[in-house]
PDB file of C-alpha atoms in Angstrom:
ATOM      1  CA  UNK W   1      30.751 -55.152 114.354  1.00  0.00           C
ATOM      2  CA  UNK W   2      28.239 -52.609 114.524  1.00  0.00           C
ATOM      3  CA  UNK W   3      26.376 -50.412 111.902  1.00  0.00           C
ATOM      4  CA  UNK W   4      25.379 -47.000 112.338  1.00  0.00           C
ATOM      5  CA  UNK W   5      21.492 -47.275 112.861  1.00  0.00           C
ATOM      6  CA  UNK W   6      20.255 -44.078 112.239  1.00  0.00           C
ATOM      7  CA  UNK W   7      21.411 -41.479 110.084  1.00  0.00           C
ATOM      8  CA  UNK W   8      20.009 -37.671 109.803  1.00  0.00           C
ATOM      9  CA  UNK W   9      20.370 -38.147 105.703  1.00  0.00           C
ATOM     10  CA  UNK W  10      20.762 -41.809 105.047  1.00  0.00           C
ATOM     11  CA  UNK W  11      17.784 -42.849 107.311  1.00  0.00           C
ATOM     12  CA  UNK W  12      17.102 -45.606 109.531  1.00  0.00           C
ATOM     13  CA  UNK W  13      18.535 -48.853 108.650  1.00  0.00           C
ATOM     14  CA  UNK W  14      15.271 -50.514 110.198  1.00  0.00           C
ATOM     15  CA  UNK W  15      13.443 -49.420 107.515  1.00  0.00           C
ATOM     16  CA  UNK W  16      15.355 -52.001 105.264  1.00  0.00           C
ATOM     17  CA  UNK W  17      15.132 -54.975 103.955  1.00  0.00           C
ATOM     18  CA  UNK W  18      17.639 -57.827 105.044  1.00  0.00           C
ATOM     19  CA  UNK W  19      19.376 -59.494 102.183  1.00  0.00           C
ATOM     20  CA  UNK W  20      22.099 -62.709 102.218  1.00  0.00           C
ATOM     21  CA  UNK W  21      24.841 -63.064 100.258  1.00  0.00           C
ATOM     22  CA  UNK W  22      28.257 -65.259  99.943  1.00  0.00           C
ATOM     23  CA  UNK W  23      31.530 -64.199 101.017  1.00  0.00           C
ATOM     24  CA  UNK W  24      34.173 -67.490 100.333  1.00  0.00           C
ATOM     25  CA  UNK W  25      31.176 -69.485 100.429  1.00  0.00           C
ATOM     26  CA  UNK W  26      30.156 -67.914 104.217  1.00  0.00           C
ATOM     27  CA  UNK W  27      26.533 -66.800 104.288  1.00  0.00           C
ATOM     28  CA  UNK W  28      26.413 -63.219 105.460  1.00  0.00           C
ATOM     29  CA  UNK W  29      23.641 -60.490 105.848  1.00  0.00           C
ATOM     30  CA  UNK W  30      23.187 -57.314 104.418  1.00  0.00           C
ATOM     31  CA  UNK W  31      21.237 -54.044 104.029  1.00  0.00           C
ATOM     32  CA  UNK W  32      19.580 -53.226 100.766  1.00  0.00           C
ATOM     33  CA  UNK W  33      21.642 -50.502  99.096  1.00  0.00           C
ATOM     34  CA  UNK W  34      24.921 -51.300 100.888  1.00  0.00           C
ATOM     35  CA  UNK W  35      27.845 -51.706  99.071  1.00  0.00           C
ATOM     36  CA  UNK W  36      29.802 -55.057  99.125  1.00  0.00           C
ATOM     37  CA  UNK W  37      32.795 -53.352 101.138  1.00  0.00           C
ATOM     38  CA  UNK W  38      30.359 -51.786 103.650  1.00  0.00           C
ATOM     39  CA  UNK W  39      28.449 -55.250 104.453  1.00  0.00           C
ATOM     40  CA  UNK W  40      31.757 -56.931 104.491  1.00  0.00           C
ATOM     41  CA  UNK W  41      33.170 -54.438 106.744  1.00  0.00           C
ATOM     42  CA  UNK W  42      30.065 -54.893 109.141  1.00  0.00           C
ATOM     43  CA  UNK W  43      30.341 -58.604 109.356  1.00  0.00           C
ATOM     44  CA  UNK W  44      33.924 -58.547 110.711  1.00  0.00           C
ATOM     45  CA  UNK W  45      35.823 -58.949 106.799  1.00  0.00           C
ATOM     46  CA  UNK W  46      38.475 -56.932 106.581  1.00  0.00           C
ATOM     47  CA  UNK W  47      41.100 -58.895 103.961  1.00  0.00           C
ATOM     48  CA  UNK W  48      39.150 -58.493 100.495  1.00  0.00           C
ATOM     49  CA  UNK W  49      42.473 -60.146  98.569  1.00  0.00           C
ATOM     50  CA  UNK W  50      46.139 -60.223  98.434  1.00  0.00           C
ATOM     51  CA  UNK W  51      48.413 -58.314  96.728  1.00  0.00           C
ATOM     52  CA  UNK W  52      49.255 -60.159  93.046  1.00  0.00           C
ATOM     53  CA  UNK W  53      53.007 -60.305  93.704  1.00  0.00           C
ATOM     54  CA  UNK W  54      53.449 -60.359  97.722  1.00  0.00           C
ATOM     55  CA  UNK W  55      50.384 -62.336  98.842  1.00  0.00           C
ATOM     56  CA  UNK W  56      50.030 -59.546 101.435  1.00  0.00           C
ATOM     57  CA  UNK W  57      46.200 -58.900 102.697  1.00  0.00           C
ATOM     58  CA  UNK W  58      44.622 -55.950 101.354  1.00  0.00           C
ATOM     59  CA  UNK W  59      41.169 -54.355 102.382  1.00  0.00           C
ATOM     60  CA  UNK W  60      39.074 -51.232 102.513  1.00  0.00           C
ATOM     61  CA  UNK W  61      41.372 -48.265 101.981  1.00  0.00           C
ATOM     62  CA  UNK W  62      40.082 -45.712  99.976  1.00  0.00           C
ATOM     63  CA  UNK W  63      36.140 -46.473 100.315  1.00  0.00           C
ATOM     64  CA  UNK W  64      35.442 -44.061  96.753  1.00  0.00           C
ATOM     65  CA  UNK W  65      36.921 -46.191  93.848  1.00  0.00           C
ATOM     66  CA  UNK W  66      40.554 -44.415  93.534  1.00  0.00           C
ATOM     67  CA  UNK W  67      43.048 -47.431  94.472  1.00  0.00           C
ATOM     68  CA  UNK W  68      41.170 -50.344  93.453  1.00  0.00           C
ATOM     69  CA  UNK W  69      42.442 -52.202  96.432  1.00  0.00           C
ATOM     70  CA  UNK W  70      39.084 -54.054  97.313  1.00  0.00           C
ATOM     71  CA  UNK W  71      38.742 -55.688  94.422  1.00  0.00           C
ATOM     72  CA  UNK W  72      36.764 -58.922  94.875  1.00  0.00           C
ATOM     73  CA  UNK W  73      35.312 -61.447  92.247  1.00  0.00           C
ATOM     74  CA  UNK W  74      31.375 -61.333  91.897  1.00  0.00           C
ATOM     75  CA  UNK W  75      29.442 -63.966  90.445  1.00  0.00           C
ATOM     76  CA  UNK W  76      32.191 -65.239  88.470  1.00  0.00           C
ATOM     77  CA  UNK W  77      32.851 -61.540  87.203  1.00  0.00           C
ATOM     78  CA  UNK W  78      36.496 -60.954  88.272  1.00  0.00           C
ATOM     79  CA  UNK W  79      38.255 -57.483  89.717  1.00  0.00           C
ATOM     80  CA  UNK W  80      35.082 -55.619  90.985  1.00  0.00           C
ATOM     81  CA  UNK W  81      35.456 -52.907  93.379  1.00  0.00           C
ATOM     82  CA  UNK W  82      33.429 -53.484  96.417  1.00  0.00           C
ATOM     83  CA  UNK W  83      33.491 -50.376  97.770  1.00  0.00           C
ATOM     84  CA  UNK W  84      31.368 -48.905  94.632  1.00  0.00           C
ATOM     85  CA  UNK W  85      29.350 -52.071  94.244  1.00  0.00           C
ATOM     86  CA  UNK W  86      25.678 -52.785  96.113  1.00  0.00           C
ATOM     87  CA  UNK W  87      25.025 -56.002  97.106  1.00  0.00           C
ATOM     88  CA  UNK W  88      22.348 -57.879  96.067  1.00  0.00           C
ATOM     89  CA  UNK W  89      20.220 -60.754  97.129  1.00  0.00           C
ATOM     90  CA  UNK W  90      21.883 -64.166  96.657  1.00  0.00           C
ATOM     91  CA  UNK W  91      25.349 -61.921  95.328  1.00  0.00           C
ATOM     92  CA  UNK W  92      28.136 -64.802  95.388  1.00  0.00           C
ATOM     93  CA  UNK W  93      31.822 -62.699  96.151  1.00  0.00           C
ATOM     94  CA  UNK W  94      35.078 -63.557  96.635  1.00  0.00           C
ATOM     95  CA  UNK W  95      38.011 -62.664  97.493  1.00  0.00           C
ATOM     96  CA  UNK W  96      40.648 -61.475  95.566  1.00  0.00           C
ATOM     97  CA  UNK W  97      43.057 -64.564  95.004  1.00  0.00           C
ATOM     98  CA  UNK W  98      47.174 -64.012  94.137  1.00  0.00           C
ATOM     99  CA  UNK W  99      47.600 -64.946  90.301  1.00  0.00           C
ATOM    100  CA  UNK W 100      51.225 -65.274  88.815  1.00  0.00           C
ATOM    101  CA  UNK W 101      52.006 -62.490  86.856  1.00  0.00           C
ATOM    102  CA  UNK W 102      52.549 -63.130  83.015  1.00  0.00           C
ATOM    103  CA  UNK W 103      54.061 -59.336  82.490  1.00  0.00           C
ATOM    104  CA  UNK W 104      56.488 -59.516  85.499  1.00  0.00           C
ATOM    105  CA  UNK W 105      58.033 -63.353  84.314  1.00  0.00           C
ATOM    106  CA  UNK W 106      58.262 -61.956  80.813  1.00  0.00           C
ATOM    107  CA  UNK W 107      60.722 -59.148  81.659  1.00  0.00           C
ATOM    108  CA  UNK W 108      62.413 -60.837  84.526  1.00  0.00           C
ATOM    109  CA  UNK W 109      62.719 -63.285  81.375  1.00  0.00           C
ATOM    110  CA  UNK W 110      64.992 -60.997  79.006  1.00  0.00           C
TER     111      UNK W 110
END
């Protein structure tokens, strides 16, 4: 996957520094300043979690914090959204895992 380089307002991504952090326990490289979903997205990620009831894959789809569909887990700190979150050196995420669903059992209970 590529990045976009060069931008007229963002600036070059040369000018940089070149960060790692953990995806699933992957090592992956960054830019400083990108957000989580952005890096992700540029290292070929595109299944942040799965749904809670389905176990479908779920990924990027908003990009400005609205549907809270990227949530991942960083540094033990559960449902963050990636796509409003920078990444930081050493940053350990990951992914979204399917959890039963106390609410759902206790009215399919009554």
């Amino acid at each position: 996957m590529t990045r976009i380089m060069e931008h007229p307002i963002l600036g070059d991504l040369d000018n940089r520094e070149r960060i790692s952090f953990q995806f699933d326990g992957v090592k992956y490289e960054a830019y400083e300043n990108e957000t989580i979903a952005a890096a992700l997205l540029a290292n070929g990620i595109r299944k942040l979690r799965v749904h809670e009831d389905s176990g479908t894959p779920r990924g990027i789809y908003c990009n400005i914090g609205h549907c809270l569909e990227c949530r991942v887990t960083v540094n033990d700190q559960a449902n963050v959204r990636a796509c409003l979150t920078v990444v930081e050196k050493d940053m350990i995420v990951e992914s979204g895992k399917q959890h039963p669903n106390i609410v759902r059992r206790m009215v399919e209970k009554r």
